[in-house]
XYZ file of C-alpha atoms in Angstrom:
367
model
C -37.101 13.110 14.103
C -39.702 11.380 12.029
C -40.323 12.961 8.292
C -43.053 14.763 7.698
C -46.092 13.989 5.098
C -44.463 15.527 1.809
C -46.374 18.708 0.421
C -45.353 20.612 -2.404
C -42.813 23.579 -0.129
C -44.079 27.350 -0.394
C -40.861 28.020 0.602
C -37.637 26.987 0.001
C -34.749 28.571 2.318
C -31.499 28.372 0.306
C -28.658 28.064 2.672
C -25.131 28.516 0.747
C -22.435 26.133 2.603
C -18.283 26.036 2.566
C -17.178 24.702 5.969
C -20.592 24.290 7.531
C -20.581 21.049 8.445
C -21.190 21.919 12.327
C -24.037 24.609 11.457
C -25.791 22.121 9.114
C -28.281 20.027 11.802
C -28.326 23.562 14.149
C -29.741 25.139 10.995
C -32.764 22.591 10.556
C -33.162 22.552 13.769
C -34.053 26.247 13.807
C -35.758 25.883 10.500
C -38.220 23.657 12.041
C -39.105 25.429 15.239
C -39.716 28.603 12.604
C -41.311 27.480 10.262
C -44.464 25.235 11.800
C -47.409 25.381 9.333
C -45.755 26.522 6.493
C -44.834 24.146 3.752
C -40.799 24.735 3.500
C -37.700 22.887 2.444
C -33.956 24.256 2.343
C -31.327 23.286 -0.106
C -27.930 23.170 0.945
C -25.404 24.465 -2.034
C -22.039 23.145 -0.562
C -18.723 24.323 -2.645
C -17.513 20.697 -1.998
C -16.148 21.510 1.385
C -13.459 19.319 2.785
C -14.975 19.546 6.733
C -18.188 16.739 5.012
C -20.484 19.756 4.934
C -21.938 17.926 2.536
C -22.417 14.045 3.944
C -23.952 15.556 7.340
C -26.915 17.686 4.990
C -27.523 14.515 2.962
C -27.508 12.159 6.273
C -30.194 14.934 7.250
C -32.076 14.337 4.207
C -32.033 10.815 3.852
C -34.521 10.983 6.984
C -36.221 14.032 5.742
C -37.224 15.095 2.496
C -37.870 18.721 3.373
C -33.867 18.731 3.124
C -32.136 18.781 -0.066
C -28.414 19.505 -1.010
C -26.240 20.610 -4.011
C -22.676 19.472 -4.031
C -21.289 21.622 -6.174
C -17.411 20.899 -7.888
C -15.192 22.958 -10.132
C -16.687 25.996 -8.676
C -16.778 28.361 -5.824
C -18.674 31.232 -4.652
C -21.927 32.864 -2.820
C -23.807 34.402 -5.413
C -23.413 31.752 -7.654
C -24.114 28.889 -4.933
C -27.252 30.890 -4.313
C -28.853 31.822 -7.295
C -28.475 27.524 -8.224
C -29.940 27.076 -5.009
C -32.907 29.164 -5.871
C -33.122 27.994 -9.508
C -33.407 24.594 -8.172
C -36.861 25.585 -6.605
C -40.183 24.812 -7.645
C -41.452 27.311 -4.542
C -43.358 30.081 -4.995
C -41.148 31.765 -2.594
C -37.333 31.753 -2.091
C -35.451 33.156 0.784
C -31.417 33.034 0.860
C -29.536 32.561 4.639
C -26.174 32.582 5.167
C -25.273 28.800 6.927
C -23.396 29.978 9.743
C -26.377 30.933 11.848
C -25.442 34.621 12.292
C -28.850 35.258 10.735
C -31.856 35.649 12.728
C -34.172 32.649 11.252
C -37.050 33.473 13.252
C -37.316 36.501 11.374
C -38.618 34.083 7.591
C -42.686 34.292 8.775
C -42.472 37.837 8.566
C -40.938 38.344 5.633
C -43.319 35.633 3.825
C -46.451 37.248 5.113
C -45.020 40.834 4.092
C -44.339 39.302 0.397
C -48.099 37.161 0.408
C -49.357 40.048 1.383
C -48.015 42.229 -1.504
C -46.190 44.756 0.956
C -43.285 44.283 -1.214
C -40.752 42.574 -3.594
C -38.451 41.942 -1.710
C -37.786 41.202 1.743
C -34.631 41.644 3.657
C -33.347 41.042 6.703
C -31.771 44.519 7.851
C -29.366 45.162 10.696
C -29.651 49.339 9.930
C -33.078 50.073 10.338
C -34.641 50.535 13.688
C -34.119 47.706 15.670
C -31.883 45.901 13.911
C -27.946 45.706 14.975
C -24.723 44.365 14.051
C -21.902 44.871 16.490
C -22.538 41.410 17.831
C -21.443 39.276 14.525
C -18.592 42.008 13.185
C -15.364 43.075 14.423
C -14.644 46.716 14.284
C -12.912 45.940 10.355
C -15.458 44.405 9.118
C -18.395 46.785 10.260
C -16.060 49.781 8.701
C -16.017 47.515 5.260
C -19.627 46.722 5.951
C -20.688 50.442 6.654
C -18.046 51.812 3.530
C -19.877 49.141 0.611
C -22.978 50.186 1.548
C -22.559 53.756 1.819
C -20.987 53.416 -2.262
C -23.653 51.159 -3.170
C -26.136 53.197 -1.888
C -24.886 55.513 -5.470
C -25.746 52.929 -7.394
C -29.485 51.812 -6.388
C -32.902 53.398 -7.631
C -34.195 52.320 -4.448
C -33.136 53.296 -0.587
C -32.558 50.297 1.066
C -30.707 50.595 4.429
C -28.620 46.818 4.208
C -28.096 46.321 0.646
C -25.161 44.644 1.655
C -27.584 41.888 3.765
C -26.780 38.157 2.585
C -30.756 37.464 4.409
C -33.421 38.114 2.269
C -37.010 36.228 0.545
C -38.238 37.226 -3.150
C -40.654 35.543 -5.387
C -39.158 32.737 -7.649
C -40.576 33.689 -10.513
C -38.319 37.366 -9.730
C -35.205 35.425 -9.787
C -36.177 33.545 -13.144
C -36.634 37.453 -14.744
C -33.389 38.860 -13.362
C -31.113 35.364 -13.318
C -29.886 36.117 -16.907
C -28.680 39.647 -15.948
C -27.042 38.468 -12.688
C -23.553 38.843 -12.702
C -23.528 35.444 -10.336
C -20.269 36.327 -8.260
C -19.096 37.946 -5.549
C -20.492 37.643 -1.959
C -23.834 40.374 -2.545
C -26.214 38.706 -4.162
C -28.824 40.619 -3.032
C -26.820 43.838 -4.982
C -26.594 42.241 -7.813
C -30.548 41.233 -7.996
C -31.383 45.198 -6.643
C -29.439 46.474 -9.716
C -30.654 43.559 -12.179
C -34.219 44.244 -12.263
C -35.588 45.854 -14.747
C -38.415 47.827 -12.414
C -37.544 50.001 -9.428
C -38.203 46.749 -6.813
C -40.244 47.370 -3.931
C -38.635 46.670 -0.906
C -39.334 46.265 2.984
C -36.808 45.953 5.196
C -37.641 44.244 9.094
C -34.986 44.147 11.233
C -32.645 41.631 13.146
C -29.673 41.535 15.311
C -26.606 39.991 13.677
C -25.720 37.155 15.923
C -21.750 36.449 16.691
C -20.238 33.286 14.653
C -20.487 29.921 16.841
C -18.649 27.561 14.499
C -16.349 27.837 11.703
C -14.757 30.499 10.599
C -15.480 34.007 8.099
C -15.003 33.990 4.534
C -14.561 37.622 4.674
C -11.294 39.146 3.215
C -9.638 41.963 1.593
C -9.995 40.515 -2.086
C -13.988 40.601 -1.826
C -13.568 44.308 -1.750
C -12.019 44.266 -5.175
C -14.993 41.576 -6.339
C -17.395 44.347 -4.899
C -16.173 47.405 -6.975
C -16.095 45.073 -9.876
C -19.603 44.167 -9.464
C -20.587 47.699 -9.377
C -18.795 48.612 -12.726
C -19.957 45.871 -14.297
C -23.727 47.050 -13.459
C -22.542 50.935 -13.957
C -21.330 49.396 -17.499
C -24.406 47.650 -18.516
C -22.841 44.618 -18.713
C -20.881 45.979 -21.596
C -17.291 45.389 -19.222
C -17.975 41.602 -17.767
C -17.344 41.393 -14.265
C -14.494 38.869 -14.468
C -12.770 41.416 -16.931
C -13.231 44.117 -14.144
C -12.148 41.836 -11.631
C -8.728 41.181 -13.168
C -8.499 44.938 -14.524
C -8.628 46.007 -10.623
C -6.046 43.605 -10.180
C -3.957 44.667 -12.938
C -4.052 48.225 -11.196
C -2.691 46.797 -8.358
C -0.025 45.211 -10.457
C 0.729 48.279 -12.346
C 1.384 50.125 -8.667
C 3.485 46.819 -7.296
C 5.437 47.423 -10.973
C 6.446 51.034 -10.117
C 7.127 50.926 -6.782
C 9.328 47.989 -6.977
C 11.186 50.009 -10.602
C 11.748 53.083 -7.998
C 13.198 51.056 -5.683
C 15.982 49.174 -7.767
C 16.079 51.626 -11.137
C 19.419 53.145 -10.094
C 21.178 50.746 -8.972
C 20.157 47.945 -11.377
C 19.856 50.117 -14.498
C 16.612 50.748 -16.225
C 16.854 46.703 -17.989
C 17.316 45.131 -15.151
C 14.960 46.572 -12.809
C 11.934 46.268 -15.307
C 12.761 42.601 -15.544
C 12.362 42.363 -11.800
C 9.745 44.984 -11.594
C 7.778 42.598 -14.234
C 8.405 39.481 -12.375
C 7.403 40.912 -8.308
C 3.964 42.496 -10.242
C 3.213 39.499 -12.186
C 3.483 37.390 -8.932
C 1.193 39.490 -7.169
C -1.555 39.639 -10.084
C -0.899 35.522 -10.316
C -1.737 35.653 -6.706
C -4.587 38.193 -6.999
C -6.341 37.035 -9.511
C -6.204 32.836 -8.346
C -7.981 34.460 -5.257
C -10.405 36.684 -6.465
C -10.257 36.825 -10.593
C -10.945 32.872 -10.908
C -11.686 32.416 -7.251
C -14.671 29.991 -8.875
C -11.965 27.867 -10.600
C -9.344 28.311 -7.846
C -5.859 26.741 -8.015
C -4.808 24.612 -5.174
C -2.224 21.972 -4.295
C 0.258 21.098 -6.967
C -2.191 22.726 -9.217
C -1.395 26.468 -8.080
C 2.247 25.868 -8.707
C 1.586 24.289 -11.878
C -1.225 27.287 -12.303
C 2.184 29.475 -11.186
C 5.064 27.858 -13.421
C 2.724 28.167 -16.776
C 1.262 31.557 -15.671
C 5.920 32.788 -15.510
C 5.863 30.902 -18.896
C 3.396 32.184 -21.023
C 3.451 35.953 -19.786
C 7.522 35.453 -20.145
C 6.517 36.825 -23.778
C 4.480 39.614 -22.472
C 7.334 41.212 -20.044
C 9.642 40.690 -23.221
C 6.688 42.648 -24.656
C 6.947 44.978 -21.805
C 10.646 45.634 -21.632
C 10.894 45.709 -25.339
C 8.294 48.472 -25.387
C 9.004 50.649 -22.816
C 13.192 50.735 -23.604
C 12.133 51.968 -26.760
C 9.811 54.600 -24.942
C 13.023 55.325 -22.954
C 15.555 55.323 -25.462
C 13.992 57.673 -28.019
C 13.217 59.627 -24.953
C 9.121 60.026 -25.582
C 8.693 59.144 -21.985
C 10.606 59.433 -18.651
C 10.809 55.799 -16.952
C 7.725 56.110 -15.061
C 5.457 56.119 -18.183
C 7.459 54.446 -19.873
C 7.608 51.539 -16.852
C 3.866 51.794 -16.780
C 3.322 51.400 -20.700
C 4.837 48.156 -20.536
C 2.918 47.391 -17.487
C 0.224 47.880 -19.231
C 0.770 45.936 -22.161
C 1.737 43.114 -19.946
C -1.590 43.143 -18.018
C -3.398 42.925 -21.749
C -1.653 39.948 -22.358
C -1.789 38.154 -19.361
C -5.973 38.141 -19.964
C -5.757 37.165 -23.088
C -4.005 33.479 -22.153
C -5.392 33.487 -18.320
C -8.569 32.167 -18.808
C -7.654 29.888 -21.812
C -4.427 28.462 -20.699
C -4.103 29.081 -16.379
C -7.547 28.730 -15.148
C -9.743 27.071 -17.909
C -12.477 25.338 -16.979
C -11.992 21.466 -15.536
């Protein structure tokens, strides 16, 4: 493929990467066929994925410089990966696409005409308005998480719009420069997050697409970015006030708090009250350990011998919160001013205080 005559891009397609490596040229390819007579380049933001998603998109750009790509280290995530990819853009337009070609491509002319054309803000690529579908690319799970997050988000949005939830969409740059200080920045819904950013009531037209199945690698889709989802929408139902990684390891130190009782019912009688809130303690602060390295600080992940380093110093320094804990709620017990249940919970709680406090400063700090 020779490279074209360079002319400043109208577009720029932002494709965020992790494990792409075999969708990278299949992506250009279709870019290409798309996207004749339109000025256009796409930036690759890779999370410094181990599969060389990142050496094939620069092999790719070394022969054309339509192609550009962001390696990004010490940091993890869609919404982040795309609004970098979109701040790196000197477009006038900027469309996001998911790199695992489940997205129908063909579908970018339309939505640039409908934004030139001043039909809208924003354009997304819908799979639940009239012609659009998405059995093909979900299994029956994810289409009931799909069909539950967008049924609650719906709550949340001035505007109707069918596939808030869609990861394919095209906006105006300079959009994305207004609402990028506002943007929470984590997460998988991106497009969410800019819908309840803005300070207007957006305009929005929705075309639809069929969700194609997967043909190479494999989902990032899991049970943790449902907690990242409800903390995104408290953090915008907050005003910011709450931040979302705060919310994020709140939700988690519900879970905790749940993991902390059931396991105290279990053992209370025949460990005694002591006992079984040490172990309680330990089992929940495993879990939120576990939680949170997955979905808290999933941008600053622990991995390797790091995790169990991340896991030794997380036991050590939140040793002197379940002394906290126990300390606390025996003397709940003992002056009898709450049964065991609140009085296991109270030192939960305090526990769960603590634990943020030194989490982001001494477990996952910034490298």
């Amino acid at each position: 493929m020779s490279p074209p005559a360079h002319t400043p891009p109208v577009l720029t397609v932002v494709v965020p990467c992790y494990n792409e490596a075999l969708n990278v040229a299949p992506m250009v390819a279709r870019l290409e066929a798309t996207l004749q007579g339109i000025a256009w380049e796409a930036i690759f933001v890779d999370d410094n994925s181990p599969d060389g998603t990142t050496r094939v998109a620069r092999e790719i750009a070394a022969r054309d410089p339509r192609i550009r790509c962001i390696r990004r280290v010490g940091r993890r995530g869609l919404s982040s990966a795309c609004v970098e990819g979109m701040l790196a853009s000197s477009a006038e337009y900027v469309a996001v696409i998911d790199g695992d070609l489940q997205h129908d491509e063909t579908l970018l002319p339309r939505m640039l005409r409908a934004l030139q054309d001043g039909q809208a803000d924003v354009a997304v690529g819908s799979r639940h308005v009239d012609g659009g579908a998405s059995s093909g690319g979900f299994s029956a799970w994810r289409q009931r998480i799909s069909d539950g997050g967008i049924a609650l988000a719906q709550l949340f949005l001035r505007v109707r719009v069918a596939d808030p939830m869609s990861g394919f969409f095209m906006l105006k740059r300079s959009l994305v420069e207004e609402v990028a200080p506002k943007l929470a920045g984590r997460g998988f819904k991106i497009l969410l997050d800019i819908l309840l950013s803005a300070k207007a009531r957006l305009r929005v037209v929705e075309l639809p697409y069929s969700f194609r199945a997967r043909q190479a690698g494999e989902s990032k889709l899991d049970a943790t970015v449902l907690l990242d989802f409800l903390a995104l929408l408290l953090d915008k139902a907050s005003h910011g006030l709450l931040p979302l990684r705060f919310m994020a390891f709140a939700l988690v130190g519900a879970v905790g708090v749940l993991v902390h009782l059931a396991i105290l019912a279990i053992v209370l009688k025949p460990l005694g009250f002591h006992a079984a809130q040490w172990l309680a303690s330990f089992v929940a602060m495993t879990a939120n350990f576990w939680l949170n390295n997955r979905l808290t600080y999933s941008d600053v992940r622990l991995r390797g011998p790091a995790l169990w380093r991340g896991l030794a110093l997380f036991y050590l320094v939140c040793g002197v919160g379940v002394a906290a804990n126990v300390g606390v709620a025996g003397l709940l017990l003992r002056d009898e001013l709450a049964g065991w249940g609140a009085a296991g919970a109270a030192g939960a709680l305090l526990t769960v205080v603590w634990n943020y406090a030194v989490s982001a400063t001494l477990v996952w700090r910034a490298r």
